[in-house]
Coordinates of C-alpha atoms and ligand atoms in Angstrom, one line a residue:
M1 CA 64.6 83.7 74.0
T2 CA 67.0 82.6 76.3
T3 CA 65.8 80.2 78.9
E4 CA 69.0 80.9 81.9
P5 CA 67.7 79.6 85.1
V6 CA 66.1 82.4 87.4
P7 CA 68.7 82.2 90.6
A8 CA 67.1 81.9 93.9
P9 CA 67.1 85.7 95.8
L10 CA 70.5 85.8 98.2
P11 CA 69.7 85.4 101.5
R12 CA 69.1 89.0 103.7
F13 CA 72.4 91.1 104.7
P14 CA 71.7 93.7 107.6
R15 CA 70.1 96.8 106.4
D16 CA 73.1 99.2 107.4
F17 CA 75.9 95.8 106.1
L18 CA 78.8 97.9 103.3
W19 CA 78.2 96.8 99.9
G20 CA 81.0 97.9 97.8
V21 CA 83.5 97.7 95.1
S22 CA 87.0 98.2 95.1
T23 CA 90.3 98.9 93.1
S24 CA 93.6 100.3 93.4
A25 CA 96.1 103.7 91.7
P26 CA 98.2 101.5 90.2
Q27 CA 95.9 98.9 88.6
I28 CA 94.0 102.2 87.2
E29 CA 94.5 105.5 87.5
G30 CA 97.1 106.1 84.7
A31 CA 98.8 108.9 84.5
V32 CA 102.1 108.5 86.0
E33 CA 103.7 111.3 84.7
E34 CA 101.0 114.0 84.9
D35 CA 100.9 116.8 88.1
G36 CA 104.6 116.1 89.4
R37 CA 103.5 112.3 90.5
G38 CA 107.3 110.5 91.7
R39 CA 108.2 106.9 89.8
S40 CA 106.3 104.1 92.3
V41 CA 108.1 100.6 91.5
W42 CA 105.7 99.7 89.6
D43 CA 106.8 102.0 86.7
V44 CA 109.8 101.2 87.1
F45 CA 109.2 96.9 87.5
A46 CA 107.1 97.0 84.8
A47 CA 109.8 98.5 82.3
G48 CA 112.3 95.8 82.7
A49 CA 112.1 92.7 79.7
G50 CA 109.7 89.9 80.4
R51 CA 108.5 90.8 84.1
I52 CA 104.8 92.0 82.6
K53 CA 103.7 88.6 80.3
D54 CA 102.0 90.3 77.8
G55 CA 104.8 93.3 77.8
S56 CA 102.4 95.8 79.4
D57 CA 102.7 98.8 82.1
A58 CA 100.3 100.4 83.8
R59 CA 100.9 104.4 81.9
V60 CA 97.8 104.7 81.4
A61 CA 96.1 101.5 82.7
T62 CA 92.4 102.4 82.3
D63 CA 92.8 106.2 82.4
H64 CA 90.7 106.6 85.7
Y65 CA 92.9 109.7 86.8
H66 CA 90.6 111.9 83.8
R67 CA 87.8 109.8 83.8
Y68 CA 87.1 109.2 87.2
R69 CA 84.2 111.1 87.2
E70 CA 82.2 108.6 84.5
D71 CA 83.6 105.7 86.7
V72 CA 82.1 108.0 90.0
G73 CA 78.8 108.2 88.2
L74 CA 79.3 104.2 87.5
L75 CA 79.0 103.4 91.4
R76 CA 76.2 105.9 91.3
E77 CA 74.3 103.8 89.3
L78 CA 75.8 100.3 90.2
G79 CA 74.1 101.3 94.0
V80 CA 77.3 100.2 95.8
G81 CA 77.7 102.0 99.2
A82 CA 81.1 102.1 99.7
Y83 CA 84.3 102.8 97.2
R84 CA 87.6 101.5 98.2
F85 CA 90.5 102.6 95.9
S86 CA 93.6 103.1 96.9
V87 CA 95.9 107.0 97.0
A88 CA 99.4 106.6 95.6
W89 CA 101.7 107.3 97.8
P90 CA 103.5 108.6 94.7
R91 CA 101.6 110.9 93.7
V92 CA 101.2 113.2 97.1
V93 CA 104.3 112.3 98.5
P94 CA 106.9 112.0 95.1
D95 CA 110.0 110.9 97.0
G96 CA 108.4 108.8 99.5
H97 CA 109.8 111.3 102.8
G98 CA 109.7 115.2 102.5
A99 CA 107.5 117.4 99.7
V100 CA 104.3 117.3 99.4
N101 CA 102.3 117.3 96.2
G102 CA 99.4 119.8 96.3
A103 CA 98.5 118.7 92.9
G104 CA 98.2 114.7 93.8
L105 CA 96.1 115.7 96.9
D106 CA 94.0 118.1 94.6
F107 CA 93.3 114.5 92.9
Y108 CA 92.0 112.7 95.7
D109 CA 90.1 115.7 97.4
R110 CA 88.3 116.1 93.6
L111 CA 87.5 112.0 94.0
V112 CA 86.2 111.9 97.2
D113 CA 83.9 115.1 97.0
A114 CA 82.6 113.5 93.5
L115 CA 81.4 110.5 95.7
L116 CA 80.2 112.2 98.5
A117 CA 78.2 113.9 95.7
A118 CA 77.5 110.8 94.0
G119 CA 75.7 109.2 97.7
V120 CA 79.0 106.6 97.7
A121 CA 81.5 106.5 100.8
P122 CA 84.5 107.0 100.2
V123 CA 87.2 104.0 101.8
P124 CA 90.9 105.2 100.6
T125 CA 93.1 102.6 101.4
L126 CA 96.6 104.6 101.7
F127 CA 99.3 101.7 100.1
H128 CA 98.5 99.2 97.5
W129 CA 102.0 97.8 96.9
D130 CA 103.3 101.6 94.7
T131 CA 106.1 102.6 97.0
P132 CA 108.0 105.3 95.8
Q133 CA 110.8 103.8 93.8
A134 CA 112.9 106.8 95.7
L135 CA 112.1 104.7 99.0
E136 CA 112.9 101.6 97.2
E137 CA 116.7 102.6 96.3
R138 CA 117.1 103.3 99.9
G139 CA 116.3 99.7 100.9
G140 CA 112.5 99.8 100.3
W141 CA 110.1 97.7 103.1
L142 CA 113.5 96.4 104.3
R143 CA 114.1 99.5 106.2
R144 CA 113.0 100.8 109.2
E145 CA 112.7 104.0 108.0
T146 CA 109.8 103.2 104.8
A147 CA 108.0 102.5 107.9
E148 CA 108.1 105.7 109.8
R149 CA 107.7 107.9 106.2
F150 CA 104.9 105.8 105.2
A151 CA 103.4 107.0 108.5
A152 CA 104.6 110.7 107.5
Y153 CA 102.5 110.0 104.5
A154 CA 99.3 109.0 106.4
D155 CA 99.1 111.7 108.5
V156 CA 99.2 114.4 105.6
V157 CA 96.6 112.2 103.3
A158 CA 94.6 112.1 107.0
G159 CA 95.0 116.2 106.9
R160 CA 93.9 116.7 103.6
L161 CA 91.0 114.0 103.0
G162 CA 90.1 113.7 106.9
D163 CA 87.5 116.1 107.3
R164 CA 85.3 113.5 104.7
V165 CA 86.5 110.4 104.9
E166 CA 85.1 108.0 107.9
R167 CA 87.0 104.7 107.0
W168 CA 90.8 103.9 106.5
I169 CA 92.8 101.1 104.9
T170 CA 96.1 101.4 105.8
L171 CA 97.4 98.4 104.0
N172 CA 96.9 96.2 101.1
E173 CA 98.1 92.7 101.7
P174 CA 101.4 92.7 102.6
A175 CA 101.4 89.3 102.5
E176 CA 101.9 89.6 98.6
V177 CA 104.5 92.8 98.9
T178 CA 106.8 90.1 100.9
L179 CA 106.2 86.8 98.8
L180 CA 105.9 88.0 95.3
G181 CA 107.7 91.5 95.7
Y182 CA 110.5 90.4 98.0
G183 CA 110.3 87.1 98.5
L184 CA 110.1 85.7 94.9
G185 CA 111.1 88.8 92.8
Q186 CA 107.7 88.6 90.7
H187 CA 106.4 91.6 92.2
A188 CA 108.0 95.1 92.4
P189 CA 110.2 95.9 93.3
G190 CA 111.9 92.7 91.6
R191 CA 113.8 91.1 94.6
Q192 CA 114.3 87.4 95.4
L193 CA 115.3 86.6 98.8
L194 CA 113.3 84.1 99.6
F195 CA 113.3 83.8 103.8
D196 CA 115.4 87.1 103.9
A197 CA 112.5 88.9 102.6
L198 CA 111.1 88.4 106.4
P199 CA 111.6 92.4 107.1
A200 CA 109.9 93.5 104.4
A201 CA 106.8 92.0 106.7
H202 CA 107.4 93.2 109.8
H203 CA 108.9 97.0 108.0
Q204 CA 105.0 96.7 106.6
L205 CA 103.2 95.8 109.5
L206 CA 105.3 98.7 111.9
G207 CA 104.1 101.0 109.1
H208 CA 100.8 99.7 109.5
G209 CA 100.5 100.4 113.0
L210 CA 102.2 103.5 112.9
A211 CA 100.1 104.8 110.1
V212 CA 96.5 103.7 113.0
Q213 CA 98.3 106.1 115.1
A214 CA 98.7 109.0 112.7
L215 CA 95.0 108.3 111.5
R216 CA 93.6 108.1 115.5
A217 CA 95.6 111.3 116.1
R218 CA 93.9 113.2 113.0
G219 CA 90.6 111.9 114.7
A220 CA 89.8 108.8 112.7
T221 CA 88.1 106.1 114.2
D222 CA 87.1 103.4 111.5
I223 CA 90.7 101.9 110.4
G224 CA 91.3 98.7 109.1
I225 CA 93.8 96.7 107.3
A226 CA 93.4 94.4 104.2
N227 CA 95.3 91.1 104.8
S228 CA 95.2 88.6 102.5
H229 CA 93.6 85.2 103.6
G230 CA 92.9 81.5 102.6
P231 CA 92.2 78.5 104.3
T232 CA 95.5 75.8 103.6
W233 CA 94.8 72.3 103.2
T234 CA 96.8 69.8 103.7
A235 CA 97.5 67.5 100.7
S236 CA 97.7 64.4 103.2
A237 CA 97.6 63.4 107.2
S238 CA 101.6 62.3 106.2
E239 CA 103.9 64.3 108.9
A240 CA 106.2 65.6 105.7
D241 CA 102.6 67.3 104.4
T242 CA 101.4 68.7 107.6
A243 CA 104.3 70.1 108.6
A244 CA 104.8 72.0 105.4
A245 CA 101.2 72.9 105.0
G246 CA 101.3 74.7 108.6
L247 CA 104.3 76.1 107.7
Y248 CA 102.8 77.9 104.8
D249 CA 100.0 79.0 106.6
L250 CA 101.9 80.2 109.1
L251 CA 103.7 82.6 106.7
L252 CA 101.0 83.5 104.4
N253 CA 98.4 84.0 107.2
R254 CA 99.3 83.6 110.9
L255 CA 102.3 86.0 110.1
F256 CA 99.9 88.7 109.0
A257 CA 97.0 88.2 110.9
E258 CA 98.6 87.7 114.5
P259 CA 100.4 91.1 115.3
V260 CA 97.7 93.0 114.5
L261 CA 94.9 90.8 116.2
L262 CA 97.4 89.6 119.4
G263 CA 100.2 91.4 119.5
R264 CA 102.8 88.3 119.0
Y265 CA 104.3 86.6 116.2
P266 CA 102.8 83.2 115.6
D267 CA 106.6 81.8 116.0
E268 CA 109.7 82.5 117.7
E269 CA 112.3 81.3 116.1
L270 CA 110.2 83.3 113.4
A271 CA 110.6 86.4 114.9
A272 CA 113.8 85.8 116.2
L273 CA 114.8 86.6 112.2
L274 CA 113.0 89.7 112.6
P275 CA 115.0 93.8 112.7
G276 CA 114.8 96.0 115.3
P277 CA 112.8 96.2 119.1
V278 CA 110.2 93.3 117.8
A279 CA 108.7 93.2 121.3
E280 CA 108.5 96.9 121.4
D281 CA 107.5 96.8 117.7
L282 CA 104.6 94.4 118.4
Q283 CA 102.9 97.1 120.9
V284 CA 102.8 99.3 117.8
I285 CA 101.6 97.0 114.9
A286 CA 98.8 95.7 117.6
E287 CA 97.0 99.3 118.0
P288 CA 93.2 98.1 118.0
V289 CA 91.6 98.8 114.7
D290 CA 87.9 99.1 114.2
R291 CA 87.9 96.5 111.3
Y292 CA 89.6 93.4 110.3
G293 CA 89.7 93.5 106.3
I294 CA 90.0 90.5 104.6
N295 CA 91.2 89.8 100.7
Y296 CA 89.3 85.9 99.6
Y297 CA 90.0 84.5 96.9
Q298 CA 90.7 81.0 96.7
P299 CA 92.1 77.8 99.1
T300 CA 95.4 76.6 99.0
L301 CA 96.7 72.6 99.2
V302 CA 99.6 72.3 100.2
G303 CA 102.1 69.5 100.4
A304 CA 105.6 68.6 101.3
P305 CA 108.0 69.8 98.6
A306 CA 109.0 66.4 96.0
A307 CA 111.4 64.5 96.6
E308 CA 114.6 66.0 94.5
G309 CA 115.0 64.9 90.9
A310 CA 111.6 64.1 91.2
A311 CA 109.7 67.6 90.7
G312 CA 107.0 67.6 88.1
T313 CA 107.1 63.1 88.3
D314 CA 103.9 62.5 89.9
E315 CA 101.1 62.9 87.8
A316 CA 98.5 60.6 90.0
T317 CA 99.4 62.9 92.9
G318 CA 100.2 66.3 91.5
A319 CA 103.1 65.9 93.8
G320 CA 106.1 68.6 92.7
K321 CA 103.8 69.7 89.8
A322 CA 104.5 72.9 91.7
A323 CA 108.3 72.5 92.5
G324 CA 109.9 75.3 90.1
T325 CA 106.4 75.6 87.7
D326 CA 104.0 78.2 87.2
F327 CA 101.0 77.9 90.7
G328 CA 98.0 80.3 89.4
G329 CA 100.1 82.1 87.4
I330 CA 103.2 82.4 90.1
R331 CA 106.3 80.8 89.3
L332 CA 107.8 79.1 92.8
P333 CA 111.4 77.4 92.4
P334 CA 111.5 74.1 93.9
E335 CA 113.8 75.5 96.9
L336 CA 110.5 76.5 99.2
P337 CA 110.1 73.8 102.0
F338 CA 106.0 73.5 100.6
A339 CA 104.1 73.2 97.6
P340 CA 101.2 74.2 96.9
R341 CA 99.0 71.7 94.7
E342 CA 96.4 71.3 92.4
I343 CA 92.7 71.5 93.9
E344 CA 90.7 69.2 92.0
G345 CA 87.3 69.0 91.4
Y346 CA 86.1 72.6 91.5
P347 CA 85.3 75.0 88.4
R348 CA 88.0 77.1 87.6
T349 CA 88.4 80.6 86.6
D350 CA 90.1 82.2 83.4
F351 CA 93.4 82.9 85.8
G352 CA 92.7 78.3 86.5
W353 CA 92.1 79.9 90.3
P354 CA 89.6 77.3 91.8
V355 CA 86.4 78.5 92.5
V356 CA 85.4 77.5 96.4
P357 CA 83.0 79.7 97.3
E358 CA 82.3 77.4 101.1
A359 CA 86.2 78.0 101.8
L360 CA 85.2 81.6 102.5
T361 CA 82.6 80.3 105.5
E362 CA 85.6 77.8 106.5
L363 CA 88.1 80.8 106.6
L364 CA 85.7 83.4 108.8
V365 CA 84.9 80.5 110.9
S366 CA 88.0 80.0 111.8
F367 CA 89.2 83.3 112.1
R368 CA 86.6 83.4 115.3
E369 CA 87.3 80.3 116.4
R370 CA 91.1 80.8 116.4
Y371 CA 91.3 85.0 117.1
G372 CA 87.6 84.6 119.6
D373 CA 87.0 88.3 120.6
R374 CA 90.4 90.0 119.9
L375 CA 89.1 89.6 116.2
P376 CA 86.8 93.0 115.7
P377 CA 84.1 93.2 113.1
V378 CA 85.3 91.8 109.6
V379 CA 85.0 93.4 106.0
I380 CA 85.6 91.8 103.2
T381 CA 87.6 94.2 101.3
E382 CA 87.7 92.1 98.2
N383 CA 86.3 88.9 96.6
G384 CA 86.9 88.4 92.5
C385 CA 87.3 86.1 89.7
S386 CA 88.9 86.6 86.2
Y387 CA 86.4 85.5 83.4
E388 CA 86.7 87.0 79.7
G389 CA 83.1 89.0 78.4
I390 CA 80.9 91.3 78.6
E391 CA 77.9 88.3 79.4
D392 CA 80.0 87.4 82.8
R393 CA 77.8 84.0 83.7
E394 CA 80.8 82.1 85.5
R395 CA 81.2 85.8 87.7
I396 CA 77.5 85.9 88.4
A397 CA 77.3 82.3 89.9
F398 CA 80.8 83.1 91.5
L399 CA 79.9 86.0 93.1
D400 CA 75.9 84.6 94.6
G401 CA 78.2 81.9 95.7
H402 CA 80.3 83.3 97.8
L403 CA 77.8 85.6 99.3
R404 CA 75.6 82.9 100.1
A405 CA 78.7 81.5 102.0
L406 CA 79.0 84.7 103.5
H407 CA 76.2 84.7 104.7
A408 CA 76.5 81.0 105.6
A409 CA 79.3 82.4 108.1
M410 CA 77.5 85.1 109.3
A411 CA 74.7 82.6 110.6
A412 CA 77.6 80.6 112.4
G413 CA 77.9 83.9 114.3
V414 CA 81.2 85.7 112.2
D415 CA 80.3 89.6 112.8
V416 CA 80.8 90.6 109.3
R417 CA 79.8 93.9 108.1
G418 CA 81.0 94.6 104.3
Y419 CA 81.9 93.5 101.2
F420 CA 83.4 95.0 98.6
V421 CA 83.8 93.4 95.2
W422 CA 87.2 93.1 93.1
S423 CA 86.8 95.1 90.9
L424 CA 85.0 97.9 89.3
M425 CA 86.5 97.4 86.2
D426 CA 89.1 95.5 84.3
N427 CA 92.5 96.8 85.2
F428 CA 96.2 96.4 85.2
E429 CA 96.5 92.8 86.7
W430 CA 100.0 93.5 87.9
A431 CA 102.9 90.7 86.2
E432 CA 100.0 89.9 84.2
G433 CA 99.4 92.8 82.4
Y434 CA 96.0 93.3 81.3
A435 CA 94.7 89.3 80.2
R436 CA 92.7 89.1 83.3
R437 CA 89.7 90.6 83.6
F438 CA 88.3 91.3 87.2
G439 CA 85.9 93.7 86.7
L440 CA 82.1 94.7 86.7
V441 CA 82.7 96.7 83.7
H442 CA 84.8 96.1 80.8
V443 CA 87.5 97.9 79.0
D444 CA 88.8 97.7 76.0
Y445 CA 92.3 99.4 76.5
A446 CA 91.8 100.5 72.5
T447 CA 89.2 103.4 73.3
L448 CA 89.3 103.3 76.9
K449 CA 85.7 102.6 76.7
R450 CA 83.2 101.5 79.6
T451 CA 80.8 98.8 79.6
P452 CA 79.2 97.6 82.3
K453 CA 79.5 93.9 82.2
A454 CA 76.4 91.1 83.0
S455 CA 77.3 91.0 86.8
Y456 CA 77.4 94.8 87.1
R457 CA 73.9 94.3 86.4
W458 CA 72.9 91.3 88.5
L459 CA 74.9 93.1 91.4
Q460 CA 72.6 96.5 90.7
G461 CA 69.7 93.7 91.0
V462 CA 70.7 92.1 94.3
L463 CA 71.9 95.8 95.7
R464 CA 68.2 97.3 95.1
E465 CA 66.3 93.8 96.9
Q466 CA 68.7 94.3 99.3
A467 CA 68.2 97.7 100.3
R468 CA 64.6 96.8 99.6
G469 CA 64.6 95.6 103.2
Ligands
BGC1 C1 94.9 92.4 95.3 C2 94.4 92.8 93.9 C3 94.7 92.3 92.8 C4 93.6 90.3 93.0 C5 93.3 89.9 91.5 C6 94.6 91.1 95.0 O1 95.7 90.1 95.8 O2 94.8 93.3 96.1 O3 95.7 94.2 93.4 O4 94.2 92.1 91.8 O5 94.2 90.2 94.2 O6 95.0 89.3 92.2

């Protein structure tokens, strides 16, 4: 007989709080060559030698394209009110512009109908990193044209699904696409432009604003963006560490929040590096959104890079450890003007990420302080962790801790309307391949069999309890 401690019940969330789980097309769908889908940057990137750590690719992934009915059944059983998935741009518009692929739209049509029949609200994200390769070959997000193409594609999707979809998300984490895809080259499209990647940020934000306009023109009333955010902790009070942490916070948090929420870039020198009529674009980027989506995983402790030649040498402080080394799965080049440091004293996920639920409270309260009434109601569009195993007690502890932290932020006055777990099921974790398992449902990649984990059962219990009112 097990003697697991019974966790204390969670505090009560509002009755209309939206509970959900998230996935994305490139991480689960597979079927990359079926029914007229065009190639995406991830198809091309993953095919390159040495890009994906376990040598895998997402051609089959979890085969959700064929098994979506079973997956919708898992959502229904779980008891969530909403499901955040992404629409694959190259499935709908194979070349990124021009001809629309009706068969691609049909898939999302079937998915939305199946969700609605199961009593689960569909929450599509229009872009979760899978730029059509044809557009990438013309410059991808480095070109303004891509923002316009994106809005045209948003219009096509809304034209087909808008009669049944109420909630929309434009982009997922433009910060990661900019940093990892165009800056460091560790994600698709694999460009290593460092600070020359900044136009990709601006064009994604512009694409967001134009897509908001396109969705509004189709009658949408609940639109948001999913930005990744986490508190930046400063390694020490020294001037150098403070400046480095400030720059990191500016590039990873403020650069993506402030244009959307305040209609301005957080720094004039930085804005001067951006292409096009930036002031006019900012008016588009700041089109009011109804929800602000935050993907939260962890805080980051940041200091100045170690002095030249000293990288990796300071055992006591960890200074320089990250320079030119692996940090939470990401290789950081030594020339960056900031250096993330290891956060000590907290449990870690199998990915090595620190588990710091209270940083979610800190983040939300700081957003409320920074942006005041300009911050629309928040939805946590992703939060989760990577652990092995089906009896995933650590994931339960992670989710339990983060839900309490979320509730604390709400009690402190932050208006939060929903929470989505990343992820419904194990999936293709980008450059890590299949080695990292974020799912509430285990996927056996040899057979594609789905097995609900202990965390799935736990969440099911939480949702039942919360529904009891
Ligand atoms: C992304 C997901 C990813 C998750 C875990 C987020 O950055 O939106 O696609 O799988 O984090 O790394």
